[in-house]
Coordinates of C-alpha atoms in Angstrom, one line a residue:
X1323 CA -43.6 256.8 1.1
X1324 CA -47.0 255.1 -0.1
X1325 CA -45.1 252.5 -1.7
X1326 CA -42.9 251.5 1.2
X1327 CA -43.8 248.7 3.3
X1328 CA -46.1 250.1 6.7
X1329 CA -42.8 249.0 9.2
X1330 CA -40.4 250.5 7.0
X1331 CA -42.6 254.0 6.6
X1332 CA -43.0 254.3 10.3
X1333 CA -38.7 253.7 10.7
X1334 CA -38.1 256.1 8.6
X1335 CA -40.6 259.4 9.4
X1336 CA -38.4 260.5 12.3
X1337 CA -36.0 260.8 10.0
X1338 CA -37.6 262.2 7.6
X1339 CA -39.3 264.9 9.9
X1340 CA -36.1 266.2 11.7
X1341 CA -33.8 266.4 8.4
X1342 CA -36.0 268.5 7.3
X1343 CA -35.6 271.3 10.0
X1344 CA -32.8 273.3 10.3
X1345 CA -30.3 273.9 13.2
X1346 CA -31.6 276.3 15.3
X1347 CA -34.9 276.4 13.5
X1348 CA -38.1 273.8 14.3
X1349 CA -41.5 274.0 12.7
X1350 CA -44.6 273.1 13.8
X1351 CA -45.4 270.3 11.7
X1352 CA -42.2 268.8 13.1
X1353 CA -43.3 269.4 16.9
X1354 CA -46.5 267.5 15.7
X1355 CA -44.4 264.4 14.4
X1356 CA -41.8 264.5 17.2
X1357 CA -43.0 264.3 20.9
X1358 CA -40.0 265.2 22.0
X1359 CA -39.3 268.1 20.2
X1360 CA -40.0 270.7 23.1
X1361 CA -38.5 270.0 26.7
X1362 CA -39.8 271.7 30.1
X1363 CA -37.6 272.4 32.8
X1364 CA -39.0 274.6 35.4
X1365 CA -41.3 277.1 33.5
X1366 CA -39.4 277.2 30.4
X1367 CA -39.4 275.2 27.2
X1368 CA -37.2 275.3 24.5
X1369 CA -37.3 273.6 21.2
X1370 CA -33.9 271.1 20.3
X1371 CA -31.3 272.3 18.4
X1372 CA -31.0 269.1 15.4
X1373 CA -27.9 268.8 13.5
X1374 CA -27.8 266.8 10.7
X1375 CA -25.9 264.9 8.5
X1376 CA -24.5 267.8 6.6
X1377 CA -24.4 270.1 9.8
X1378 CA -21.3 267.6 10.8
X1379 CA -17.9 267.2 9.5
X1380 CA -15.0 264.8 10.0
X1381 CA -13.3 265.3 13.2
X1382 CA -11.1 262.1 13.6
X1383 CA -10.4 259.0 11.5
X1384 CA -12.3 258.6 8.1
X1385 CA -15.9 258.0 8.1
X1386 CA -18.3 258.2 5.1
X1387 CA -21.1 260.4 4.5
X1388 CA -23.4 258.6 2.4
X1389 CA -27.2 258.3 1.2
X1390 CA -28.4 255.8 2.9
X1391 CA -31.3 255.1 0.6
X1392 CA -34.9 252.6 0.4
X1393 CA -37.3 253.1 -2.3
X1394 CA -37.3 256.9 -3.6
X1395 CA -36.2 257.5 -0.1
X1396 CA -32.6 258.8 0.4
X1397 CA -31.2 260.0 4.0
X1398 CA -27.5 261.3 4.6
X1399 CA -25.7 259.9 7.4
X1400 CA -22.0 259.3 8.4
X1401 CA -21.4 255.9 8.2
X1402 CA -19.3 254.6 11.5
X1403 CA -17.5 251.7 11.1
X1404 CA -17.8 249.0 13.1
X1405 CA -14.1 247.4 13.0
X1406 CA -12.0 251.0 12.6
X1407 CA -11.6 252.8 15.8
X1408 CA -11.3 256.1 16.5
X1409 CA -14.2 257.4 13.7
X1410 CA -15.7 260.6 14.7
X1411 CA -17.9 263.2 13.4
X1412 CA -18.4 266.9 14.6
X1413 CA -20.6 269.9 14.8
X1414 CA -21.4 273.5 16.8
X1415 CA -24.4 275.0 17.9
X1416 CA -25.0 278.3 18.6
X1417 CA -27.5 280.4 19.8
X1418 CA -28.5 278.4 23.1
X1419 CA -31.4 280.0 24.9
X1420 CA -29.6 283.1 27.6
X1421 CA -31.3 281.0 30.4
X1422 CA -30.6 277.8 29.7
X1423 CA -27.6 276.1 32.1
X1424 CA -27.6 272.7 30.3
X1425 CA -27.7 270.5 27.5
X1426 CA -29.2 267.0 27.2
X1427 CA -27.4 265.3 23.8
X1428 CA -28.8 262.4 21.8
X1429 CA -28.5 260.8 18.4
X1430 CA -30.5 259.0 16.0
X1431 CA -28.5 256.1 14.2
X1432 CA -30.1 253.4 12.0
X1433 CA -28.6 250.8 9.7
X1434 CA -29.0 249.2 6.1
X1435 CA -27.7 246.0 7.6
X1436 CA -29.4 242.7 7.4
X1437 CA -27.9 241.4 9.8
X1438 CA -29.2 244.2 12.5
X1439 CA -30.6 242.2 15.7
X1440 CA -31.1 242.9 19.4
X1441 CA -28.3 240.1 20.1
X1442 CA -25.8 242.2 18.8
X1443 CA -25.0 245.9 20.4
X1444 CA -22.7 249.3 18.9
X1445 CA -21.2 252.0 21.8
X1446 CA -21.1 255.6 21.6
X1447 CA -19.9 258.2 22.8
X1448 CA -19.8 262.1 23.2
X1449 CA -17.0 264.6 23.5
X1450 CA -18.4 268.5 24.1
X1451 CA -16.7 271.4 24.8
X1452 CA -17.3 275.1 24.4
X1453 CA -15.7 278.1 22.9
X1454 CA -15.8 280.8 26.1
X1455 CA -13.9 284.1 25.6
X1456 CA -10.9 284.4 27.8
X1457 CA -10.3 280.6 28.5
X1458 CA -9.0 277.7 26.0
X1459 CA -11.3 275.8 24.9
X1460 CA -10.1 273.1 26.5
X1461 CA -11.1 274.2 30.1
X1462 CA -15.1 273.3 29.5
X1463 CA -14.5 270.2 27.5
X1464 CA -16.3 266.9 28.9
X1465 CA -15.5 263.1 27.6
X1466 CA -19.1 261.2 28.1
X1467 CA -19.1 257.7 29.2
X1468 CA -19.4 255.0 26.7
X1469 CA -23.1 254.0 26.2
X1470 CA -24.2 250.6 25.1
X1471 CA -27.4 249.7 23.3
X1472 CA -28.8 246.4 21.5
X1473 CA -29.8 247.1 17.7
X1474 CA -33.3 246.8 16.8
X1475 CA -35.1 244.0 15.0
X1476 CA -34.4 244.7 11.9
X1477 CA -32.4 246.9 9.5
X1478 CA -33.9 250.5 9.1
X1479 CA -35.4 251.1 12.0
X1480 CA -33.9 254.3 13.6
X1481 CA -32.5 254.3 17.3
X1482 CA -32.9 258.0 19.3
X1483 CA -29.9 257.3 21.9
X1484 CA -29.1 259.9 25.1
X1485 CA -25.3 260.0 25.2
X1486 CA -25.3 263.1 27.7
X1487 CA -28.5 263.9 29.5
X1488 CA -26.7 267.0 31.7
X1489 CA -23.6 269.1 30.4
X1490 CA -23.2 272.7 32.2
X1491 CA -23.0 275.4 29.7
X1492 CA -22.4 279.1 29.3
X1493 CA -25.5 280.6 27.3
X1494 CA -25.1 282.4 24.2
X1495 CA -21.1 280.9 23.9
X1496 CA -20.8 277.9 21.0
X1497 CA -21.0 274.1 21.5
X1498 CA -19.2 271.6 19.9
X1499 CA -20.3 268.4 20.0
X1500 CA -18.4 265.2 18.8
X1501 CA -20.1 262.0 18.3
X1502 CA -17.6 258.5 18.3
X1503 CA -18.5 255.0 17.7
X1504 CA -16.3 252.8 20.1
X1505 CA -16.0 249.4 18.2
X1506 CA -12.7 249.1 20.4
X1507 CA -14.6 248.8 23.6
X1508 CA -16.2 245.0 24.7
X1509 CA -19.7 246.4 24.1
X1510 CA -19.9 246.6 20.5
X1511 CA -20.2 243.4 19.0
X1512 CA -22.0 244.9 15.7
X1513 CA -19.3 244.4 13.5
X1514 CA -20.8 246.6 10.0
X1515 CA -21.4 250.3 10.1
X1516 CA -24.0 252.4 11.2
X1517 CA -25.1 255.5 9.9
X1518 CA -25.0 258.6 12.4
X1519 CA -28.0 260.4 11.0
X1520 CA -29.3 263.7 13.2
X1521 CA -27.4 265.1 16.3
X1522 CA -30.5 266.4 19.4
X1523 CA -29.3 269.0 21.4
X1524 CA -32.0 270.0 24.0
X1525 CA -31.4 273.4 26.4
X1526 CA -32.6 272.6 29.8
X1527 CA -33.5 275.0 32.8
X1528 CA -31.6 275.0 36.3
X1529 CA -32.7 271.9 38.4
X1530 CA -33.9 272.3 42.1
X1531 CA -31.8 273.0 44.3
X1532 CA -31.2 270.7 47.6
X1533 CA -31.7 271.2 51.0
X1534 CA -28.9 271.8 53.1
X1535 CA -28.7 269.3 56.4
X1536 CA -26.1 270.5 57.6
X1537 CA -23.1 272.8 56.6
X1538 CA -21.0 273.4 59.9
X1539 CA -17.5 273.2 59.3
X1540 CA -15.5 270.2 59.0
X1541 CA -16.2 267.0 56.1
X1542 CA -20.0 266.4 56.9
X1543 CA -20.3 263.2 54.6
X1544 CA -21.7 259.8 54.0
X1545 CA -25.3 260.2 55.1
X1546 CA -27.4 257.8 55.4
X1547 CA -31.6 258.7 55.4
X1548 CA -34.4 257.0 56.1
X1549 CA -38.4 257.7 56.8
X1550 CA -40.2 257.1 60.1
X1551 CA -43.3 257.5 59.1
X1552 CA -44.1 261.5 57.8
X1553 CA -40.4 261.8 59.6
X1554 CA -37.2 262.5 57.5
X1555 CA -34.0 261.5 59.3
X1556 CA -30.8 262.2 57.9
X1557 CA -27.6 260.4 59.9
X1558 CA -24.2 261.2 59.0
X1559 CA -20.7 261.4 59.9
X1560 CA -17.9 264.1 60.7
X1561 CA -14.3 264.7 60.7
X1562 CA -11.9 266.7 59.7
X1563 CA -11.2 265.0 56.1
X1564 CA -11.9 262.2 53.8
X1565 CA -11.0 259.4 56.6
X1566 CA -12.8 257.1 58.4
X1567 CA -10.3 255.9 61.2
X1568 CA -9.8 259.4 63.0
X1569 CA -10.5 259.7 66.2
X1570 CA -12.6 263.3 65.9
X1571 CA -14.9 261.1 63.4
X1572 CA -18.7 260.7 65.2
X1573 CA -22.1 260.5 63.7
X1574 CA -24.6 262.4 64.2
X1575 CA -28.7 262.7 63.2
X1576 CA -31.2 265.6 62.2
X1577 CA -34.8 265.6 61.9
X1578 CA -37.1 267.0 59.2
X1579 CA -40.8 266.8 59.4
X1580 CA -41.1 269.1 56.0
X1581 CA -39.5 267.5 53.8
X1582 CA -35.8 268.5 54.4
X1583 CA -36.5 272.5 54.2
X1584 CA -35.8 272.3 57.7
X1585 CA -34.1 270.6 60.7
X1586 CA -33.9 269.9 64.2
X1587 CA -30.9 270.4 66.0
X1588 CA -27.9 268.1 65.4
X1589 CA -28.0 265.3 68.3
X1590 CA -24.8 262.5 69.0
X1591 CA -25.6 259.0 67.9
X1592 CA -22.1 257.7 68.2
X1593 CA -18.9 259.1 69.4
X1594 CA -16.6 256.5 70.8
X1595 CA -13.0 257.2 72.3
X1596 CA -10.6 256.0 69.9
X1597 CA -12.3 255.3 66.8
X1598 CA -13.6 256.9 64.4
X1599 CA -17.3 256.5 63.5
X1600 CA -18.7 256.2 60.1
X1601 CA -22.8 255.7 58.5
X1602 CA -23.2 252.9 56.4
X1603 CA -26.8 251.2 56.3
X1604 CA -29.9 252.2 57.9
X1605 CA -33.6 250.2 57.2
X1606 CA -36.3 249.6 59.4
X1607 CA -37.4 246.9 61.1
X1608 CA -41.0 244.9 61.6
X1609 CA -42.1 247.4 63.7
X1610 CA -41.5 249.9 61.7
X1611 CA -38.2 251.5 64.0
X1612 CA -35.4 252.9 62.0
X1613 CA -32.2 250.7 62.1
X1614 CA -28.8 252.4 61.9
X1615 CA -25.4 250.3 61.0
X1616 CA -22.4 252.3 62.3
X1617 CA -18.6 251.3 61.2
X1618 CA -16.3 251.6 64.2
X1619 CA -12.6 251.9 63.1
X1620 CA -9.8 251.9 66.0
X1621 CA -7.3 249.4 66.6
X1622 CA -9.9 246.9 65.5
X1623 CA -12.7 247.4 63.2
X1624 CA -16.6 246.7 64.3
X1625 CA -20.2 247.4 63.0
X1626 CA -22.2 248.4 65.6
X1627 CA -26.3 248.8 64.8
X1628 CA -28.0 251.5 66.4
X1629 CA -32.0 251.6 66.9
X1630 CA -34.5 254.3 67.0
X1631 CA -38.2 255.5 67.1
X1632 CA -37.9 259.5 67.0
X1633 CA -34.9 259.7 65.1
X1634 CA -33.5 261.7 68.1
X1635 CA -32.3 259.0 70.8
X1636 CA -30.9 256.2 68.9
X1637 CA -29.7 252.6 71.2
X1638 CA -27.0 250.0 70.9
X1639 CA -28.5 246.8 69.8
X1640 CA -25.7 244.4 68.4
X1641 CA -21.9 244.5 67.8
X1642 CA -21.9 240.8 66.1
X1643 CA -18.9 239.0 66.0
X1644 CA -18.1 238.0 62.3
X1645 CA -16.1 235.7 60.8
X1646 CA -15.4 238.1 57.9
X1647 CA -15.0 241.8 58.7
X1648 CA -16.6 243.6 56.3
X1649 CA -15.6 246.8 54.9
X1650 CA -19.4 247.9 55.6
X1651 CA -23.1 246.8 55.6
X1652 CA -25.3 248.1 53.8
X1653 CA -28.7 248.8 54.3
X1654 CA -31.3 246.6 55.8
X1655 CA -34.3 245.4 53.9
X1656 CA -37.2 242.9 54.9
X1657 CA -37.4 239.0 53.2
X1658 CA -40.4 237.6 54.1
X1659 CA -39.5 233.9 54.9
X1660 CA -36.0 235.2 56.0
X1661 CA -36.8 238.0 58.3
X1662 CA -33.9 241.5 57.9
X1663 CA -31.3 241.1 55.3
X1664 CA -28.8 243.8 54.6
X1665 CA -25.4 243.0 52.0
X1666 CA -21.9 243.6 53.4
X1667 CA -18.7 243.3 51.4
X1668 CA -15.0 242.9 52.0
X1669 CA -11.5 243.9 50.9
X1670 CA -8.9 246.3 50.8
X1671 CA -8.8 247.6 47.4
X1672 CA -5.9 245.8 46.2
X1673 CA -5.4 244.4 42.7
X1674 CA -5.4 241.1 44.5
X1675 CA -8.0 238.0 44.8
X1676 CA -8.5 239.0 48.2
X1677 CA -12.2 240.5 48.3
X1678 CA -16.0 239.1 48.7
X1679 CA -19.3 240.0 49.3
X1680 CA -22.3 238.2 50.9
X1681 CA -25.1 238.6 53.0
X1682 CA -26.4 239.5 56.9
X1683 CA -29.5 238.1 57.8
X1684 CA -31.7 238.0 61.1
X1685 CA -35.1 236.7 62.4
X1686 CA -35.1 238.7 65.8
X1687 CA -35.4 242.6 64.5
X1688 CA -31.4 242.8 64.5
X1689 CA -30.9 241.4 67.7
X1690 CA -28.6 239.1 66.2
X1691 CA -27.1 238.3 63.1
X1692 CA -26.0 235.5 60.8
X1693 CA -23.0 236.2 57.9
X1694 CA -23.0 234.1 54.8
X1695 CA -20.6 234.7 51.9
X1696 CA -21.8 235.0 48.6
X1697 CA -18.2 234.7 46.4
X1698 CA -15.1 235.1 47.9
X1699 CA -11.6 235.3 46.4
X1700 CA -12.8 238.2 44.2
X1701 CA -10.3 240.7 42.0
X1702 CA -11.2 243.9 42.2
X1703 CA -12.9 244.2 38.9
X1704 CA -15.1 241.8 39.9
X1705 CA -16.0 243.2 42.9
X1706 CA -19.4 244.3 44.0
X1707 CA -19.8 247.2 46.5
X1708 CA -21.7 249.3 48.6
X1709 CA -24.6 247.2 47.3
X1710 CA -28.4 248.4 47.1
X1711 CA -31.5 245.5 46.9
X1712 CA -34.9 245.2 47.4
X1713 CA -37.1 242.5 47.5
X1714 CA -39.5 242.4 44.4
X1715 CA -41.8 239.4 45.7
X1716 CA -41.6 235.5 44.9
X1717 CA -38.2 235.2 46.6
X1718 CA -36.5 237.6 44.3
X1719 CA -34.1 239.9 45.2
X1720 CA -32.4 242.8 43.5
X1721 CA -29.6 244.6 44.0
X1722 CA -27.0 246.9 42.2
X1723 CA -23.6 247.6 43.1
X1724 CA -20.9 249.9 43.0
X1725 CA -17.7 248.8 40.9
X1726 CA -14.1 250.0 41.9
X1727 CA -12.6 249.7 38.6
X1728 CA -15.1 248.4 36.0
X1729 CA -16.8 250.2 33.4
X1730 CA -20.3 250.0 34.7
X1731 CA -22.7 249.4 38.2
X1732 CA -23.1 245.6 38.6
X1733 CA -26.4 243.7 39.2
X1734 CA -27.1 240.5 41.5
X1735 CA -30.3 239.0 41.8
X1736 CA -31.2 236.0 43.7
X1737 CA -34.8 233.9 42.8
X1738 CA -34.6 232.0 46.0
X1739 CA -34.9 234.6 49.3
X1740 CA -30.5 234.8 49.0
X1741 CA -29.9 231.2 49.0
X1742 CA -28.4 231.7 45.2
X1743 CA -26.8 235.3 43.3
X1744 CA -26.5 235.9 39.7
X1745 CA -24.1 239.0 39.1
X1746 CA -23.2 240.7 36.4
X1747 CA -22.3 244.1 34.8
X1748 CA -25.0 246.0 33.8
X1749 CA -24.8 249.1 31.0
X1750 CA -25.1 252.0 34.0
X1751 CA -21.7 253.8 32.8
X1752 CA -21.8 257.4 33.5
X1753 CA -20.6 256.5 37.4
X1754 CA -17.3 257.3 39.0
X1755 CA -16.9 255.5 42.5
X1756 CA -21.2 255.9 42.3
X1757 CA -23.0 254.4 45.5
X1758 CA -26.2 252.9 44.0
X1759 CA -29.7 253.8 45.9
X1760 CA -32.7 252.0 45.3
X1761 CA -36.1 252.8 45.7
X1762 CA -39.0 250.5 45.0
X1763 CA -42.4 252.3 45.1
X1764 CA -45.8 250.3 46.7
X1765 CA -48.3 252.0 44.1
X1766 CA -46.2 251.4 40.7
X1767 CA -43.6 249.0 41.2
X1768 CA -40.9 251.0 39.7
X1769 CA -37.2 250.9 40.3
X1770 CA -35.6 254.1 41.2
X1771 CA -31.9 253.8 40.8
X1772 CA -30.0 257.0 42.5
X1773 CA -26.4 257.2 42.3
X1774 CA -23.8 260.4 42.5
X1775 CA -21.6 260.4 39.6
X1776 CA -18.5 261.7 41.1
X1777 CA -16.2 264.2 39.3
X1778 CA -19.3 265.6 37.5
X1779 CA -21.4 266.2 40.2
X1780 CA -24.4 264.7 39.3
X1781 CA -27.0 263.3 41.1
X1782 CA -28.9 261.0 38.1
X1783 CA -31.9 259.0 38.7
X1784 CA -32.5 255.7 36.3
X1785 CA -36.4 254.3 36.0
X1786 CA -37.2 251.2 35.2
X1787 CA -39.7 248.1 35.4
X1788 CA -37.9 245.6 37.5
X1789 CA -39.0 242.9 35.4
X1790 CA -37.1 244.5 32.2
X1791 CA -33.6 244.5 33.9
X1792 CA -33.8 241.5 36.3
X1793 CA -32.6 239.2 33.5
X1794 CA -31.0 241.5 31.3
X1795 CA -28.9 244.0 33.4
X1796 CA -27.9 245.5 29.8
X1797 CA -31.4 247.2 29.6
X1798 CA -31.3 249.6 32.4
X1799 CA -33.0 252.8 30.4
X1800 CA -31.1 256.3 30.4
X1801 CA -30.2 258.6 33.4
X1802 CA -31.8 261.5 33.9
X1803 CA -30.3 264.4 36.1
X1804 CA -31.7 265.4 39.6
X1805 CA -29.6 267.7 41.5
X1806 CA -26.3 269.0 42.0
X1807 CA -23.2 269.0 43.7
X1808 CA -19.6 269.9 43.6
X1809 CA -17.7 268.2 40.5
X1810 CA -15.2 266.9 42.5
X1811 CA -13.7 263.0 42.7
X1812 CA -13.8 262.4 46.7
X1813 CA -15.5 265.6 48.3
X1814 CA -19.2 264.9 47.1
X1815 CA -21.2 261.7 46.6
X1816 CA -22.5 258.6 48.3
X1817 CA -26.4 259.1 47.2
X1818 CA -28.8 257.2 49.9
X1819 CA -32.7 257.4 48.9
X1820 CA -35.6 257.2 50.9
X1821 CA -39.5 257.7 50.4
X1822 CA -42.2 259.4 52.1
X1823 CA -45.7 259.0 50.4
X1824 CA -45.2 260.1 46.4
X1825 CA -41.9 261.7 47.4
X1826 CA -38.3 260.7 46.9
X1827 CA -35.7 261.8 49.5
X1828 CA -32.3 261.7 48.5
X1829 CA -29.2 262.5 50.4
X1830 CA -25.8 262.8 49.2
X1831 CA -22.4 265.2 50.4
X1832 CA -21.0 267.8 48.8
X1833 CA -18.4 270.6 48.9
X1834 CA -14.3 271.1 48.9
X1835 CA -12.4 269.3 51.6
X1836 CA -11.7 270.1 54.9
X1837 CA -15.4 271.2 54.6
X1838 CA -18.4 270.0 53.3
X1839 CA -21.9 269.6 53.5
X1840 CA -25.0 267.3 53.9
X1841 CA -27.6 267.5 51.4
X1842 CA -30.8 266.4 50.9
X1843 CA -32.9 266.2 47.4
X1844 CA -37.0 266.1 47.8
X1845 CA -37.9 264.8 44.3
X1846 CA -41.4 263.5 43.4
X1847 CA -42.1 259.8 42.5
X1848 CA -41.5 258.8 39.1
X1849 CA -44.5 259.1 36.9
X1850 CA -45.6 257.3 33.1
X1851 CA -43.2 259.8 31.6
X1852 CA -40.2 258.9 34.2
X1853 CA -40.3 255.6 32.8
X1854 CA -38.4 254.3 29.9
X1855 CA -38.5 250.7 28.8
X1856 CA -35.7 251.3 26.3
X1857 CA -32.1 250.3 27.5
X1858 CA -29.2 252.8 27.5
X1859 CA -31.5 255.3 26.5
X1860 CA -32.5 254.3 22.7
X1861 CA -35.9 254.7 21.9

């Protein structure tokens, strides 16, 4: 290794130090070499499970293992083409930890390529499944979302990629774990192969679990939670399904002074004859009162926007009259030289140019409003909903969006108050019909980015220095997992984040229709080790 160039000996020890462990086994030179080697969840750590090169065989298509080789140093690695689809490689582990309830899965990949550059990205992917006595194997198996990442510099320098950060498993049962290169999918513009050199597979404990708001019967859903001062409220919406025109639809508010472990009793914010009556934004405004929009559907559609100071008696304060009538509002934020903003978008789902997005603005605390229209005429895929933003300083504004049928959250940000938008799709891919939360913390300025992903039931959190991602929405950092909820497409979801002190609040529904349940997760501020300033998780 003496003989190596310094930037090429310090790309290759992480190679070097995990091929040299076993699977299943880790030493404690290698804990010395690789930070990450042990993981704490709760009060247990376990070391990572490593399989190598010639722990994996061909599982579909025909990719090469090879010695990738510099110097008198030679490391095995599949080589994954970059024009051949459907190249995969494939491994087990056994002998998970009995108490572990999850797996966090990442690779290391590096490439010989001169050519390697952070213009240019690969995708990859994960399949997992497990082998559980008395069910098929298929019944536990999990396709991960695509996950892009730009290459580094310069060729051998080694990438440590999180494809998976939370799979449910059964302890003690065996894993399979599948790793594919996606040169089919738009992301991968890296057109050579890359070597696949160590599989990470990292038990993790149980997370917390959430407070309960509320669990009566009926579909308790779409929650929307917000801080008044050391007060938690939690706002929210019932009915009898997933539907927001019935009639038995109202909303209704709870109080928490401890952090969500407990609640005061339910009380009516809106219950209107003939419509049904849905949460969709909250803020606060300049003097620090919380700020409510309800959607009213009936005959006719409206957003009302409710205020109050207790959290308990909540008042009427505008029904505008809009030109557009948006599908919702979202929530309200302060601009400085603008006054309240909050997004609202419009559509009805269609495959048709038919839907938009803009903003709401007002200089009198919500008293009334003004609409302007950021792009209209939009196809679905290129349609931005549910929208989070925050105001960053300067006249810059960020926000992230939900996408109906693209592969990944967008991102608009605007440098001059909302007078101009820049969108685009960001690399935030393991979402499914994901609302977007974001929270901005005073003492770090980091960006929290909490969204359900639906049909998994995770809660993930992203952190990241806004000033990483505000021009390059592909460098959003890996998601971790937070809490928990029922894996199911419509009965769970719709994260809304709030923060008290150091503290993260973080509501979201979950259950099996006709009934489900309000929850809220207390989680504490990100700290240095929360944030990553890689994208898509490579390291």
């Amino acid at each position: 290794m003496k003989s190596l160039p310094p930037a090429l000996r310090l790309s290759l020890v992480p190679l070097v130090v995990v091929l040299a462990i076993l699977p299943g086994e880790i030493t404690a030179s290698a804990m010395e070499h690789d930070a990450d080697a042990l993981e704490e969840r709760g009060s247990h750590r376990w070391a990572p499970v490593y399989l190598t090169a010639n722990d994996l065989s061909i599982a579909t298509g025909k990719p090469s293992l090879v010695l990738m080789s510099s110097g008198s140093t030679h490391i095995p690695v599949w080589s994954l083409s970059g024009g051949t689809e459907g190249q995969s490689v494939a491994g087990i582990v056994n002998g998970l930890p009995g108490e572990c309830v999850a797996v966090k899965v990442e690779i290391v990949v590096t490439s010989t390529d001169a050519g390697t550059n952070p213009d240019l990205e690969d995708v990859y992917r994960v399949h997992l499944s497990q082998m559980v006595e008395d069910a098929p194997f298929t019944s536990r198996y999990a396709l991960g979302k695509p996950v892009r990442t730009p290459l580094p510099a310069g060729p051998l320098h080694s990438r440590t990629i999180v494809l998976e950060s939370y799979y449910e498993v059964v302890p003690n049962a065996p894993l399979t774990v599948r790793i594919q290169r996606e040169p089919g999918l738009p992301g991968d513009t890296f057109t050579r192969p890359t070597g696949l050199a160590v599989v990470k597979v990292t038990p993790l404990n149980a997370l917390a679990e959430a407070h309960f708001v509320q669990d009566v019967s009926g579909y308790n859903s779409w929650p929307m939670t917000q801080a008044i001062g050391d007060k938690l409220v939690c706002t929210y919406s019932r009915g009898s399904a997933h539907s927001i025109g019935e009639d038995a639809r109202a909303v209704y508010a709870r109080t928490s002074t401890d952090g969500g472990k407990t609640w005061t009793a339910e009380t009516v914010v809106a219950n209107t004859p003939g419509f049904g009556e849905v949460t969709v934004g909250k803020g606060l405004d300049s003097t620090g009162a919380m700020l409510l929009w309800v959607r009213r559907v009936g005959k006719e559609r409206h957003h009302d926007l409710y205020r109050t100071t207790d959290g308990v008696t909540f008042t009427l304060v505008a029904t505008p009259e809009l030109a557009t009538q948006p599908m919702q509002i979202t929530d309200v934020f302060a601009v400085p030289e603008v006054g309240l903003m909050a997004l609202w978008f419009a559509g009805n789902y269609s495959d048709k140019a038919v839907h938009s997005w803009g903003l709401m603005t007002s200089s009198d605390d919500g008293a009334t409003w003004k609409q302007t229209p950021v792009e209209s005429g939009l196809l679905k895929a290129d349609w931005p909903t549910e929208p989070s933003a925050v105001y960053l300083g300067d006249g810059r504004i960020l926000a992230v969006a939900r996408t109906e049928s693209g592969p990944a959250q967008f991102q608009m940000v605007s440098t001059d108050n909302g007078a101009t938008w820049t969108r685009q799709q960001t690399n935030i891919s393991d979402i499914y019909a994901s609302t977007p939360s974001l929270i901005l913390d005073a003492k770090t300025g980091w960006l929290s980015n909490y969204y359900y992903e639906r049909g998994r039931g995770i809660l993930r959190r992203r952190v990241v220095d806004p000033e990483v991602v505000f021009d390059h929405p592909l460098l959003w950092p890996a998601s971790e997992a937070v809490a928990t909820g029922s894996p199911l497409a419509w009965d769970s979801g719709n994260a809304n984040a709030t923060v008290i002190g150091d503290t993260h609040h973080v509501s979201f529904y979950s259950g099996k229709a006709p009934d489900t349940a309000v929850m809220v997760s207390e989680l504490p501020a990100p700290t240095v080790g929360d944030v990553r300033s890689s994208p898509g998780g490579a390291e």
